């Protein structure tokens, strides 16, 4: 009798025939399998044991020094029509792409074991979840996929029931940066990645499947696959409101997802629940609301900067059963990175004796991989097959000036424009010039698997008569004063801004209407006990029509790059805001109008 696994078995045989591994191992996800793999990686030197007293079950992996981050220029979207990939992606024609990468895969697993990893993105019993199978010759990838996804027998059983899955083929190859490709074939629901063993290039369930392929699938199936954290805010009445938020890299997404309320808020009974820190799949429910799941089961977070000040929950979850990649180690063999504490490490991320002349001890993109359930603020709702109802979508960026601490979009269409116009200033952590404004719509620039013009149209399409869509907000934690210092304390105090959003959602506070959206009234934000500098709150909530005119012009110019794929409705919205700004600058003495509390 034909089985729904026949296609999977045939594909695995085809890949094995091409790559010629010594052995094929089907991963079952068991504890015994994990122990066996860890033992063999300790023997091969792929993993090093960390201090078992302070960090039981923790290991260090050092990647090839030339293989330390995602590489955008060799990350390709291979659609039949180049216009479907859009100017936001690097493109290659599918048959040319297959031929190029298949030649690299030829015989590449000789002498190695080929692992077959069935996995499920999202809770195993959720209709929103989707399955995939990654074939890889890297046991480090298997160990990470075991933490980051629901991997093994249960996922295989779901694949057998459904008969559909995303095919991911990966080999570390020779780790030669000149022979490295991460190719996506969204029309075939498949991924081929060769030449890198690092993070997003190799753990194919994450950025490749859960964002690039899933965003393409989501468009045709009527849902959204987004680069967003999901967090639940519990108020003193015990009501939990769920928020999804998109920020470009280096804007503190993981920190916000794991926020600890300020002392006074904690005393009053506020709590924060972490559902996800990076990816969010949202689908309309029967009641018209958007319901979200975190497709991942773990965190693959940036280590540098993570500390008891910035993210105590993260530090606490990392004291057992975690994999650290490219961090430094202390004399006690503890993992260490810049910003963690004031100890001096003895070995840097490459295993050399630490010498500050060689640069930072931990690589700036060094990572931890850890099960989501180890986070003290982990929400059991992360396992809810229905997902959690989203009441607010938050976009954000890093902007020293211009952009207020928070504003609310007037409606869904305006919110889509706010997301499409998102931008962030580059930091020292990224290669290239510092302080340059980069457009990164919905923080999806490296992850949207199709033309951004079509993506904006897809977002707009959710605005249906019966839809009960989330409110859309924009935040900027990074505004600086004339002295170059940050005006807002950030971290736990960001809850004050989220509280204002909750009040807006519940119709409990008014707001000041401006052409860019609704701003908190002077007394709208709770700043009790904050000790902000004189005038800081005024600057944080300040709106300057003339400077915003230039910003809207830049957004318009950027959007024009999507040509006739840009939805007319979005262009019209940009023009509407531009006109309102012109009017406001001509009438700058006119008082702002108060909006109703709804
Ligand atoms: O450098 C990598 O391969 C990882 S990139 C990454 C990892 C976890 C969460 N987000 C990201 C990102 O670049 O957005
Ligand atoms: Mn990310």
Coordinates of C-alpha atoms and ligand atoms in Angstrom, one line a residue:
X1 CA 0.0 0.0 0.0
X2 CA 1.5 3.4 -0.9
X3 CA 2.4 5.4 2.2
X4 CA 2.4 9.2 2.5
X5 CA 6.1 8.7 3.5
X6 CA 7.0 7.3 0.0
X7 CA 7.8 10.8 -1.4
X8 CA 10.0 11.5 1.7
X9 CA 11.8 8.1 1.4
X10 CA 12.4 8.6 -2.3
X11 CA 13.8 12.1 -1.7
X12 CA 16.1 10.9 1.1
X13 CA 17.4 8.1 -1.3
X14 CA 18.0 10.6 -4.1
X15 CA 20.0 12.9 -1.8
X16 CA 22.0 10.0 -0.4
X17 CA 22.7 8.8 -4.0
X18 CA 24.1 12.3 -4.9
X19 CA 26.0 13.1 -1.7
X20 CA 27.3 9.5 -1.0
X21 CA 27.4 9.5 2.9
X22 CA 28.9 6.5 4.7
X23 CA 25.8 6.2 6.9
X24 CA 22.2 7.5 7.0
X25 CA 20.8 8.3 10.4
X26 CA 17.0 9.1 10.8
X27 CA 16.7 11.3 13.9
X28 CA 14.1 10.2 16.5
X29 CA 14.7 13.2 18.8
X30 CA 15.2 10.9 21.8
X31 CA 17.4 11.5 24.9
X32 CA 19.5 8.5 24.0
X33 CA 20.2 9.8 20.5
X34 CA 21.1 13.3 21.9
X35 CA 23.5 11.7 24.4
X36 CA 25.1 9.6 21.7
X37 CA 25.5 12.6 19.4
X38 CA 27.0 14.8 22.2
X39 CA 29.5 12.1 23.1
X40 CA 30.7 11.8 19.5
X41 CA 30.9 15.6 19.1
X42 CA 33.0 15.8 22.3
X43 CA 35.3 13.1 20.8
X44 CA 35.6 14.9 17.5
X45 CA 36.1 18.3 19.1
X46 CA 32.9 19.8 17.5
X47 CA 31.8 20.4 21.1
X48 CA 33.8 21.3 24.3
X49 CA 32.3 20.7 27.7
X50 CA 31.8 23.9 29.8
X51 CA 32.1 24.0 33.6
X52 CA 29.7 21.1 34.7
X53 CA 29.4 22.6 38.2
X54 CA 28.2 26.1 37.2
X55 CA 26.8 25.1 33.7
X56 CA 25.7 21.5 33.8
X57 CA 24.8 20.1 30.3
X58 CA 26.4 23.2 28.6
X59 CA 28.7 23.0 25.6
X60 CA 30.8 25.3 23.5
X61 CA 31.1 25.1 19.7
X62 CA 33.7 27.1 17.8
X63 CA 32.7 27.6 14.2
X64 CA 35.1 28.2 11.3
X65 CA 36.3 31.8 11.8
X66 CA 35.1 32.6 8.2
X67 CA 31.7 31.1 9.0
X68 CA 30.2 33.3 11.7
X69 CA 26.9 34.9 10.4
X70 CA 24.2 34.8 7.8
X71 CA 25.4 35.9 4.4
X72 CA 22.9 37.9 2.5
X73 CA 24.6 38.1 -0.9
X74 CA 24.6 34.3 -1.3
X75 CA 21.1 33.9 0.1
X76 CA 19.0 33.5 -3.0
X77 CA 15.3 33.3 -3.8
X78 CA 14.9 31.1 -6.9
X79 CA 11.4 31.8 -8.3
X80 CA 10.7 31.2 -12.0
X81 CA 10.0 34.8 -12.6
X82 CA 12.6 37.2 -11.2
X83 CA 9.9 39.8 -10.5
X84 CA 8.3 37.4 -8.0
X85 CA 11.5 37.5 -5.8
X86 CA 11.5 41.3 -6.1
X87 CA 14.3 43.9 -5.7
X88 CA 14.4 43.0 -2.0
X89 CA 16.0 39.6 -2.8
X90 CA 19.0 38.2 -4.6
X91 CA 17.6 35.9 -7.3
X92 CA 18.7 33.0 -9.5
X93 CA 16.7 31.1 -12.1
X94 CA 15.7 27.7 -10.5
X95 CA 17.2 25.3 -13.0
X96 CA 20.5 27.2 -13.0
X97 CA 20.4 27.3 -9.2
X98 CA 19.7 23.6 -8.9
X99 CA 22.5 22.7 -11.3
X100 CA 25.0 25.0 -9.5
X101 CA 24.3 23.7 -6.0
X102 CA 23.8 20.0 -7.0
X103 CA 27.3 20.0 -8.5
X104 CA 28.6 21.1 -5.0
X105 CA 26.5 18.4 -3.3
X106 CA 28.0 15.7 -5.5
X107 CA 29.8 13.3 -3.2
X108 CA 30.1 15.9 -0.5
X109 CA 29.1 13.6 2.4
X110 CA 31.6 10.9 1.7
X111 CA 33.2 9.8 5.0
X112 CA 30.3 11.5 6.9
X113 CA 27.0 10.6 8.4
X114 CA 23.9 12.0 6.7
X115 CA 21.2 12.9 9.3
X116 CA 17.5 13.1 8.4
X117 CA 15.7 15.4 10.7
X118 CA 11.9 15.4 10.6
X119 CA 10.7 18.6 12.4
X120 CA 7.6 20.5 13.2
X121 CA 7.5 24.3 13.3
X122 CA 5.0 25.1 16.0
X123 CA 3.1 22.9 18.5
X124 CA 2.7 19.4 17.2
X125 CA -1.1 19.4 17.4
X126 CA -1.6 22.9 16.0
X127 CA -3.4 23.5 12.6
X128 CA -1.1 26.6 12.2
X129 CA 2.1 24.5 12.5
X130 CA 4.0 23.2 9.4
X131 CA 6.5 20.4 9.1
X132 CA 9.8 20.1 7.3
X133 CA 12.6 17.6 7.0
X134 CA 16.2 18.8 7.0
X135 CA 19.0 16.5 5.7
X136 CA 22.4 17.5 7.0
X137 CA 25.9 16.2 7.5
X138 CA 26.4 18.3 10.6
X139 CA 25.7 16.8 14.0
X140 CA 25.9 20.3 15.5
X141 CA 22.9 21.2 13.3
X142 CA 21.1 18.2 14.6
X143 CA 21.8 19.2 18.2
X144 CA 20.6 22.8 17.5
X145 CA 17.5 21.7 15.6
X146 CA 16.6 19.4 18.6
X147 CA 16.5 22.5 20.7
X148 CA 14.9 24.9 18.2
X149 CA 12.1 22.7 16.8
X150 CA 9.8 19.8 17.8
X151 CA 12.1 17.2 16.1
X152 CA 12.0 13.5 15.7
X153 CA 9.4 10.7 15.7
X154 CA 6.3 12.8 16.6
X155 CA 7.1 15.2 13.7
X156 CA 7.6 12.2 11.3
X157 CA 4.2 10.9 12.4
X158 CA 2.6 14.2 11.5
X159 CA 4.4 14.3 8.1
X160 CA 3.0 10.7 7.5
X161 CA -0.5 11.9 8.3
X162 CA -0.3 15.1 6.2
X163 CA 2.0 13.9 3.4
X164 CA 3.4 17.4 3.0
X165 CA 6.6 19.0 4.3
X166 CA 9.3 21.5 3.3
X167 CA 12.5 19.8 2.0
X168 CA 15.7 21.2 3.3
X169 CA 19.1 19.9 2.1
X170 CA 22.2 21.0 3.9
X171 CA 25.9 20.2 3.9
X172 CA 28.7 22.1 5.5
X173 CA 30.7 21.2 2.4
X174 CA 34.3 22.6 2.6
X175 CA 33.2 25.8 4.5
X176 CA 34.8 27.7 1.6
X177 CA 33.1 31.2 1.6
X178 CA 33.5 31.2 -2.2
X179 CA 31.5 28.0 -2.5
X180 CA 28.6 28.9 -0.2
X181 CA 24.9 29.2 -1.2
X182 CA 21.6 29.3 0.7
X183 CA 19.0 28.8 -2.0
X184 CA 15.3 28.9 -1.5
X185 CA 12.8 27.4 -4.0
X186 CA 9.5 28.7 -2.6
X187 CA 7.5 27.3 -5.6
X188 CA 8.8 23.9 -4.8
X189 CA 8.8 24.3 -1.0
X190 CA 12.4 23.4 -0.8
X191 CA 15.8 24.8 0.4
X192 CA 19.3 23.9 -0.5
X193 CA 22.2 25.2 1.7
X194 CA 25.8 24.4 1.1
X195 CA 29.1 25.6 2.6
X196 CA 28.2 27.0 6.0
X197 CA 27.5 25.4 9.3
X198 CA 26.4 28.6 11.0
X199 CA 23.0 29.6 12.4
X200 CA 20.6 30.9 9.9
X201 CA 22.5 29.4 7.0
X202 CA 22.4 25.9 8.5
X203 CA 19.4 25.5 10.9
X204 CA 17.0 25.4 8.0
X205 CA 13.9 25.4 10.2
X206 CA 14.6 29.0 11.3
X207 CA 15.0 31.8 8.8
X208 CA 14.9 29.6 5.7
X209 CA 11.7 27.7 6.4
X210 CA 9.9 29.7 9.1
X211 CA 10.3 33.0 7.4
X212 CA 11.4 32.9 3.7
X213 CA 9.5 29.8 2.6
X214 CA 6.7 30.3 5.1
X215 CA 6.1 33.9 4.1
X216 CA 5.6 32.8 0.5
X217 CA 3.3 30.0 1.6
X218 CA 1.4 32.3 4.0
X219 CA 0.6 34.7 1.1
X220 CA -1.2 32.0 -0.9
X221 CA -2.9 30.5 2.2
X222 CA -4.0 33.8 3.8
X223 CA -1.8 34.0 6.9
X224 CA 1.4 35.9 7.9
X225 CA 4.9 34.6 8.7
X226 CA 6.7 37.5 10.5
X227 CA 10.0 38.4 12.1
X228 CA 8.3 39.2 15.4
X229 CA 8.5 38.4 19.1
X230 CA 5.3 37.5 20.9
X231 CA 4.8 38.6 24.5
X232 CA 1.9 38.4 26.9
X233 CA 1.4 41.3 29.4
X234 CA -0.5 40.4 32.5
X235 CA -2.0 43.4 34.4
X236 CA -2.8 43.4 38.1
X237 CA -6.4 42.2 37.3
X238 CA -4.8 39.0 35.9
X239 CA -5.8 39.8 32.3
X240 CA -3.2 38.9 29.7
X241 CA -2.9 40.9 26.4
X242 CA -0.7 39.5 23.7
X243 CA 1.6 41.8 21.6
X244 CA 3.7 40.9 18.5
X245 CA 6.6 43.1 17.7
X246 CA 9.1 43.5 14.8
X247 CA 12.5 45.1 15.2
X248 CA 15.6 44.9 13.0
X249 CA 18.7 43.2 14.4
X250 CA 20.4 44.9 17.4
X251 CA 17.2 46.5 18.7
X252 CA 16.6 44.2 21.7
X253 CA 13.9 41.9 20.5
X254 CA 14.9 39.0 22.9
X255 CA 15.2 41.5 25.8
X256 CA 11.7 42.9 25.2
X257 CA 10.3 39.3 24.9
X258 CA 11.8 38.5 28.3
X259 CA 11.2 41.9 30.0
X260 CA 11.1 42.1 33.8
X261 CA 8.6 44.7 35.0
X262 CA 10.1 47.6 37.1
X263 CA 9.9 47.2 40.8
X264 CA 6.7 49.2 41.4
X265 CA 4.9 47.4 38.5
X266 CA 6.0 44.0 39.9
X267 CA 4.6 45.0 43.3
X268 CA 1.3 45.9 41.7
X269 CA 1.1 42.5 40.1
X270 CA 2.3 43.1 36.5
X271 CA 3.9 40.1 34.8
X272 CA 5.4 39.4 31.4
X273 CA 5.0 36.1 29.6
X274 CA 7.4 35.1 26.8
X275 CA 5.7 33.2 23.9
X276 CA 8.5 33.8 21.3
X277 CA 11.5 36.0 20.7
X278 CA 12.0 36.0 16.9
X279 CA 9.3 34.5 14.7
X280 CA 5.5 34.7 14.7
X281 CA 3.0 33.0 12.5
X282 CA -0.4 34.7 12.6
X283 CA -3.7 33.6 11.1
X284 CA -7.2 35.0 11.3
X285 CA -9.5 33.1 13.7
X286 CA -13.2 32.5 13.4
X287 CA -13.8 35.6 15.6
X288 CA -11.9 37.8 13.1
X289 CA -8.9 38.3 15.4
X290 CA -5.4 37.3 14.5
X291 CA -4.0 34.3 16.4
X292 CA -0.3 33.7 16.7
X293 CA 2.0 30.8 17.4
X294 CA 5.8 30.8 17.8
X295 CA 6.9 28.2 15.3
X296 CA 10.2 27.7 17.3
X297 CA 10.8 25.7 20.5
X298 CA 14.0 27.5 21.5
X299 CA 16.0 30.7 21.4
X300 CA 19.1 31.2 19.2
X301 CA 20.0 34.5 20.8
X302 CA 23.0 36.9 20.5
X303 CA 25.2 36.5 23.6
X304 CA 27.1 39.8 23.7
X305 CA 25.2 42.4 25.7
X306 CA 23.1 39.9 27.5
X307 CA 23.5 40.5 31.3
X308 CA 21.7 40.6 34.6
X309 CA 20.9 44.3 33.8
X310 CA 19.7 43.9 30.2
X311 CA 18.0 40.5 30.4
X312 CA 18.1 38.6 33.7
X313 CA 15.7 36.0 32.5
X314 CA 18.1 35.1 29.6
X315 CA 21.1 34.9 32.0
X316 CA 19.1 32.6 34.3
X317 CA 18.0 30.3 31.5
X318 CA 21.6 29.8 30.3
X319 CA 23.0 28.1 33.4
X320 CA 22.2 24.6 32.2
X321 CA 21.6 22.6 29.0
X322 CA 22.6 25.2 26.5
X323 CA 24.9 25.3 23.4
X324 CA 27.2 28.3 23.2
X325 CA 28.7 29.2 19.8
X326 CA 31.8 31.4 19.4
X327 CA 31.7 32.8 23.0
X328 CA 34.9 33.2 25.1
X329 CA 35.6 31.2 28.3
X330 CA 36.9 32.2 31.7
X331 CA 39.6 30.6 33.8
X332 CA 36.8 28.5 35.4
X333 CA 35.7 27.3 32.0
X334 CA 32.5 29.4 32.2
X335 CA 31.0 30.9 29.0
X336 CA 31.7 34.6 28.7
X337 CA 31.0 37.5 26.4
X338 CA 31.3 41.3 26.4
X339 CA 28.7 42.9 28.6
X340 CA 28.1 39.8 30.8
X341 CA 30.2 40.8 33.8
X342 CA 33.5 42.3 34.8
X343 CA 35.6 39.1 34.6
X344 CA 38.4 38.8 32.1
X345 CA 38.2 35.7 29.9
X346 CA 41.2 33.4 29.3
X347 CA 40.3 32.1 25.8
X348 CA 38.7 34.0 23.0
X349 CA 36.0 32.7 20.6
X350 CA 38.7 31.2 18.4
X351 CA 40.3 29.3 21.3
X352 CA 43.3 31.6 21.4
X353 CA 44.7 33.0 24.7
X354 CA 42.7 36.2 25.2
X355 CA 44.4 39.3 24.0
X356 CA 42.4 42.5 23.6
X357 CA 44.6 43.4 20.6
X358 CA 42.8 40.6 18.7
X359 CA 39.4 42.3 19.2
X360 CA 36.5 41.2 21.3
X361 CA 36.8 38.0 23.3
X362 CA 33.4 36.7 22.1
X363 CA 32.5 37.1 18.5
X364 CA 29.9 40.0 18.1
X365 CA 27.5 37.5 16.6
X366 CA 28.2 34.7 19.1
X367 CA 25.1 32.8 20.1
X368 CA 23.3 30.7 22.7
X369 CA 20.9 27.9 21.8
X370 CA 18.5 27.0 24.6
X371 CA 15.0 25.4 25.0
X372 CA 12.3 28.0 25.3
X373 CA 10.9 26.3 28.4
X374 CA 14.1 27.1 30.3
X375 CA 13.2 30.8 30.3
X376 CA 11.7 31.8 33.7
X377 CA 9.1 34.0 31.9
X378 CA 8.2 31.2 29.4
X379 CA 4.4 31.2 28.7
X380 CA 2.6 27.8 28.7
X381 CA 0.5 29.4 26.0
X382 CA 3.4 28.8 23.6
X383 CA 2.0 25.3 23.4
X384 CA -1.6 26.3 22.8
X385 CA -2.5 24.8 19.4
X386 CA -5.0 27.7 18.7
X387 CA -2.2 30.3 19.3
X388 CA -2.7 33.5 21.3
X389 CA -5.0 36.4 20.2
X390 CA -2.9 39.4 19.2
X391 CA -4.1 42.8 20.4
X392 CA -1.2 44.9 19.1
X393 CA 1.4 44.8 16.5
X394 CA 4.5 46.9 17.3
X395 CA 7.1 48.1 14.8
X396 CA 10.3 49.7 15.9
X397 CA 13.7 50.9 14.9
X398 CA 16.8 52.5 16.2
X399 CA 16.6 56.2 15.5
X400 CA 18.6 58.9 17.4
X401 CA 16.3 61.7 16.4
X402 CA 13.0 62.4 14.7
X403 CA 11.0 59.3 15.7
X404 CA 9.0 59.6 18.9
X405 CA 9.2 57.0 21.7
X406 CA 5.8 55.7 20.7
X407 CA 2.9 56.5 18.4
X408 CA -0.2 54.6 17.2
X409 CA -1.2 54.2 13.6
X410 CA -4.7 55.7 12.9
X411 CA -5.9 52.4 11.2
X412 CA -4.7 49.2 9.5
X413 CA -3.7 50.8 6.2
X414 CA -1.7 53.5 8.0
X415 CA -0.1 50.8 10.1
X416 CA 1.0 48.9 7.0
X417 CA 2.6 52.2 5.8
X418 CA 4.3 52.6 9.2
X419 CA 5.7 49.0 8.9
X420 CA 6.7 49.5 5.3
X421 CA 8.5 52.7 6.2
X422 CA 10.5 51.1 9.1
X423 CA 14.1 52.0 9.2
X424 CA 17.0 51.7 11.6
X425 CA 20.4 53.2 12.1
X426 CA 23.3 50.8 11.7
X427 CA 25.3 50.0 14.8
X428 CA 29.0 49.1 15.3
X429 CA 27.8 45.5 15.6
X430 CA 27.0 45.4 11.9
X431 CA 29.7 45.6 9.1
X432 CA 29.9 48.9 7.3
X433 CA 29.2 52.5 8.2
X434 CA 27.7 53.3 11.6
X435 CA 24.6 55.5 11.9
X436 CA 23.3 55.0 8.4
X437 CA 19.6 54.8 8.1
X438 CA 18.6 51.5 6.4
X439 CA 15.0 50.7 5.4
X440 CA 13.9 47.4 6.7
X441 CA 10.1 47.0 6.2
X442 CA 8.5 45.0 9.0
X443 CA 12.1 43.9 9.9
X444 CA 11.7 41.4 7.0
X445 CA 14.3 42.7 4.6
X446 CA 16.5 39.6 4.8
X447 CA 13.6 37.2 5.3
X448 CA 10.7 38.0 3.0
X449 CA 10.6 35.2 0.4
X450 CA 8.9 37.2 -2.3
X451 CA 8.5 40.7 -3.8
X452 CA 7.9 43.3 -1.0
X453 CA 5.4 45.0 -3.2
X454 CA 3.2 41.8 -3.2
X455 CA 4.0 41.4 0.6
X456 CA 2.6 44.9 1.3
X457 CA -0.5 44.1 -0.7
X458 CA -0.9 40.8 1.3
X459 CA -0.7 42.8 4.6
X460 CA -3.4 45.2 3.3
X461 CA -5.6 42.3 2.3
X462 CA -6.3 41.5 6.0
X463 CA -8.5 44.6 6.3
X464 CA -11.8 42.8 5.8
X465 CA -15.3 43.9 7.0
X466 CA -15.5 41.2 9.8
X467 CA -11.8 41.4 10.8
X468 CA -11.0 42.5 14.3
X469 CA -7.4 43.5 13.6
X470 CA -4.8 44.5 16.2
X471 CA -3.9 48.1 16.7
X472 CA -0.5 49.0 15.1
X473 CA 2.1 51.0 17.0
X474 CA 5.6 52.2 16.4
X475 CA 8.3 52.6 19.1
X476 CA 11.8 54.0 19.3
X477 CA 13.7 53.2 22.4
X478 CA 16.9 54.9 21.1
X479 CA 16.2 58.6 20.8
X480 CA 19.1 60.7 22.1
X481 CA 19.3 64.1 23.6
X482 CA 21.6 67.0 22.6
X483 CA 24.3 65.5 24.9
X484 CA 24.3 62.3 22.8
X485 CA 22.8 60.3 25.7
X486 CA 19.8 58.0 25.4
X487 CA 16.6 59.8 26.7
X488 CA 14.7 56.7 27.6
X489 CA 16.0 54.1 30.1
X490 CA 14.7 51.1 28.1
X491 CA 14.7 47.5 29.3
X492 CA 12.1 46.9 32.1
X493 CA 10.8 50.5 31.8
X494 CA 9.6 49.7 28.2
X495 CA 6.7 48.2 30.0
X496 CA 5.4 51.8 30.7
X497 CA 5.1 52.2 26.9
X498 CA 3.4 48.8 26.6
X499 CA 1.0 49.8 29.4
X500 CA 0.0 52.9 27.3
X501 CA -0.7 50.6 24.4
X502 CA -2.9 48.4 26.6
X503 CA -4.8 51.6 27.7
X504 CA -5.3 52.6 24.1
X505 CA -6.5 49.1 23.2
X506 CA -9.0 49.1 26.1
X507 CA -10.1 52.7 25.3
X508 CA -8.8 53.9 28.7
X509 CA -6.8 56.9 27.5
X510 CA -6.9 59.6 24.9
X511 CA -4.1 60.6 22.6
X512 CA -2.9 63.5 20.6
X513 CA -3.6 63.3 16.9
X514 CA -0.8 64.2 14.5
X515 CA -0.2 63.4 10.8
X516 CA 2.2 60.6 11.7
X517 CA -0.3 59.0 14.1
X518 CA -1.5 59.2 17.7
X519 CA 0.9 60.3 20.4
X520 CA 0.5 59.9 24.2
X521 CA -0.9 63.0 25.9
X522 CA 1.6 64.8 28.2
X523 CA 0.3 62.8 31.1
X524 CA -0.4 59.6 29.1
X525 CA 2.7 57.7 30.0
X526 CA 3.4 56.6 33.6
X527 CA 6.8 58.1 34.3
X528 CA 6.6 57.8 38.2
X529 CA 10.0 57.1 39.7
X530 CA 11.8 57.3 36.4
X531 CA 14.0 60.4 37.1
X532 CA 14.1 61.4 33.4
X533 CA 16.3 64.4 32.5
X534 CA 14.5 67.8 32.3
X535 CA 12.5 68.0 29.1
X536 CA 13.3 64.4 28.2
X537 CA 9.7 63.3 28.0
X538 CA 8.8 66.4 25.8
X539 CA 11.6 65.5 23.4
X540 CA 10.6 61.8 23.4
X541 CA 7.1 62.6 22.5
X542 CA 7.9 65.5 20.2
X543 CA 6.7 65.6 16.6
X544 CA 8.3 67.9 14.0
X545 CA 6.2 68.2 10.8
X546 CA 9.0 69.6 8.7
X547 CA 11.5 66.9 9.5
X548 CA 8.8 64.3 9.0
X549 CA 8.1 65.7 5.5
X550 CA 11.6 64.6 4.6
X551 CA 11.1 61.2 6.1
X552 CA 7.9 60.6 4.2
X553 CA 9.6 61.7 1.0
X554 CA 12.4 59.2 1.7
X555 CA 9.8 56.5 2.4
X556 CA 8.0 57.3 -0.8
X557 CA 11.2 57.1 -2.8
X558 CA 12.0 53.8 -1.2
X559 CA 8.6 52.4 -1.9
X560 CA 8.8 53.6 -5.6
X561 CA 11.6 51.0 -6.0
X562 CA 8.8 48.3 -6.0
X563 CA 7.4 49.9 -9.2
X564 CA 4.1 48.5 -10.4
X565 CA 4.1 45.8 -7.7
X566 CA 3.5 48.5 -5.0
X567 CA -0.2 48.5 -4.1
X568 CA -1.9 51.7 -5.1
X569 CA -3.5 51.8 -1.7
X570 CA -0.1 52.1 0.0
X571 CA 1.1 54.8 -2.4
X572 CA -2.1 56.7 -1.7
X573 CA -1.6 56.4 2.0
X574 CA 2.0 57.7 1.7
X575 CA 0.5 60.7 -0.2
X576 CA -2.2 61.2 2.4
X577 CA 0.3 61.5 5.2
X578 CA 2.6 63.7 3.1
X579 CA -0.3 66.1 2.4
X580 CA -1.3 66.2 6.1
X581 CA 2.3 67.0 7.0
X582 CA 2.5 69.8 4.5
X583 CA -0.7 71.2 6.0
X584 CA 0.7 70.8 9.5
X585 CA 4.0 72.6 8.6
X586 CA 2.1 75.5 7.1
X587 CA -0.1 75.7 10.2
X588 CA 2.6 74.9 12.7
X589 CA 1.0 77.2 15.3
X590 CA -2.3 75.3 15.1
X591 CA -3.0 73.2 18.3
X592 CA -3.0 69.5 17.9
X593 CA -6.4 67.9 18.0
X594 CA -7.4 65.5 20.8
X595 CA -8.5 62.0 19.8
X596 CA -11.3 60.3 21.6
X597 CA -10.4 57.5 24.0
X598 CA -11.3 54.6 21.8
Ligands
LIG1 O1 23.8 35.0 12.2 C1 22.9 34.1 12.2 O2 23.0 33.1 11.5 C2 21.8 34.3 13.0 S1 20.7 35.5 12.5 C3 19.5 35.5 13.7 C4 19.5 34.5 14.7 C5 18.5 34.5 15.6 C6 17.5 35.4 15.6 N1 17.5 36.4 14.6 C7 18.5 36.5 13.7 C8 18.4 37.6 12.8 O3 19.4 37.9 12.0 O4 17.4 38.2 12.7
LIG2 MN1 15.8 37.5 13.9

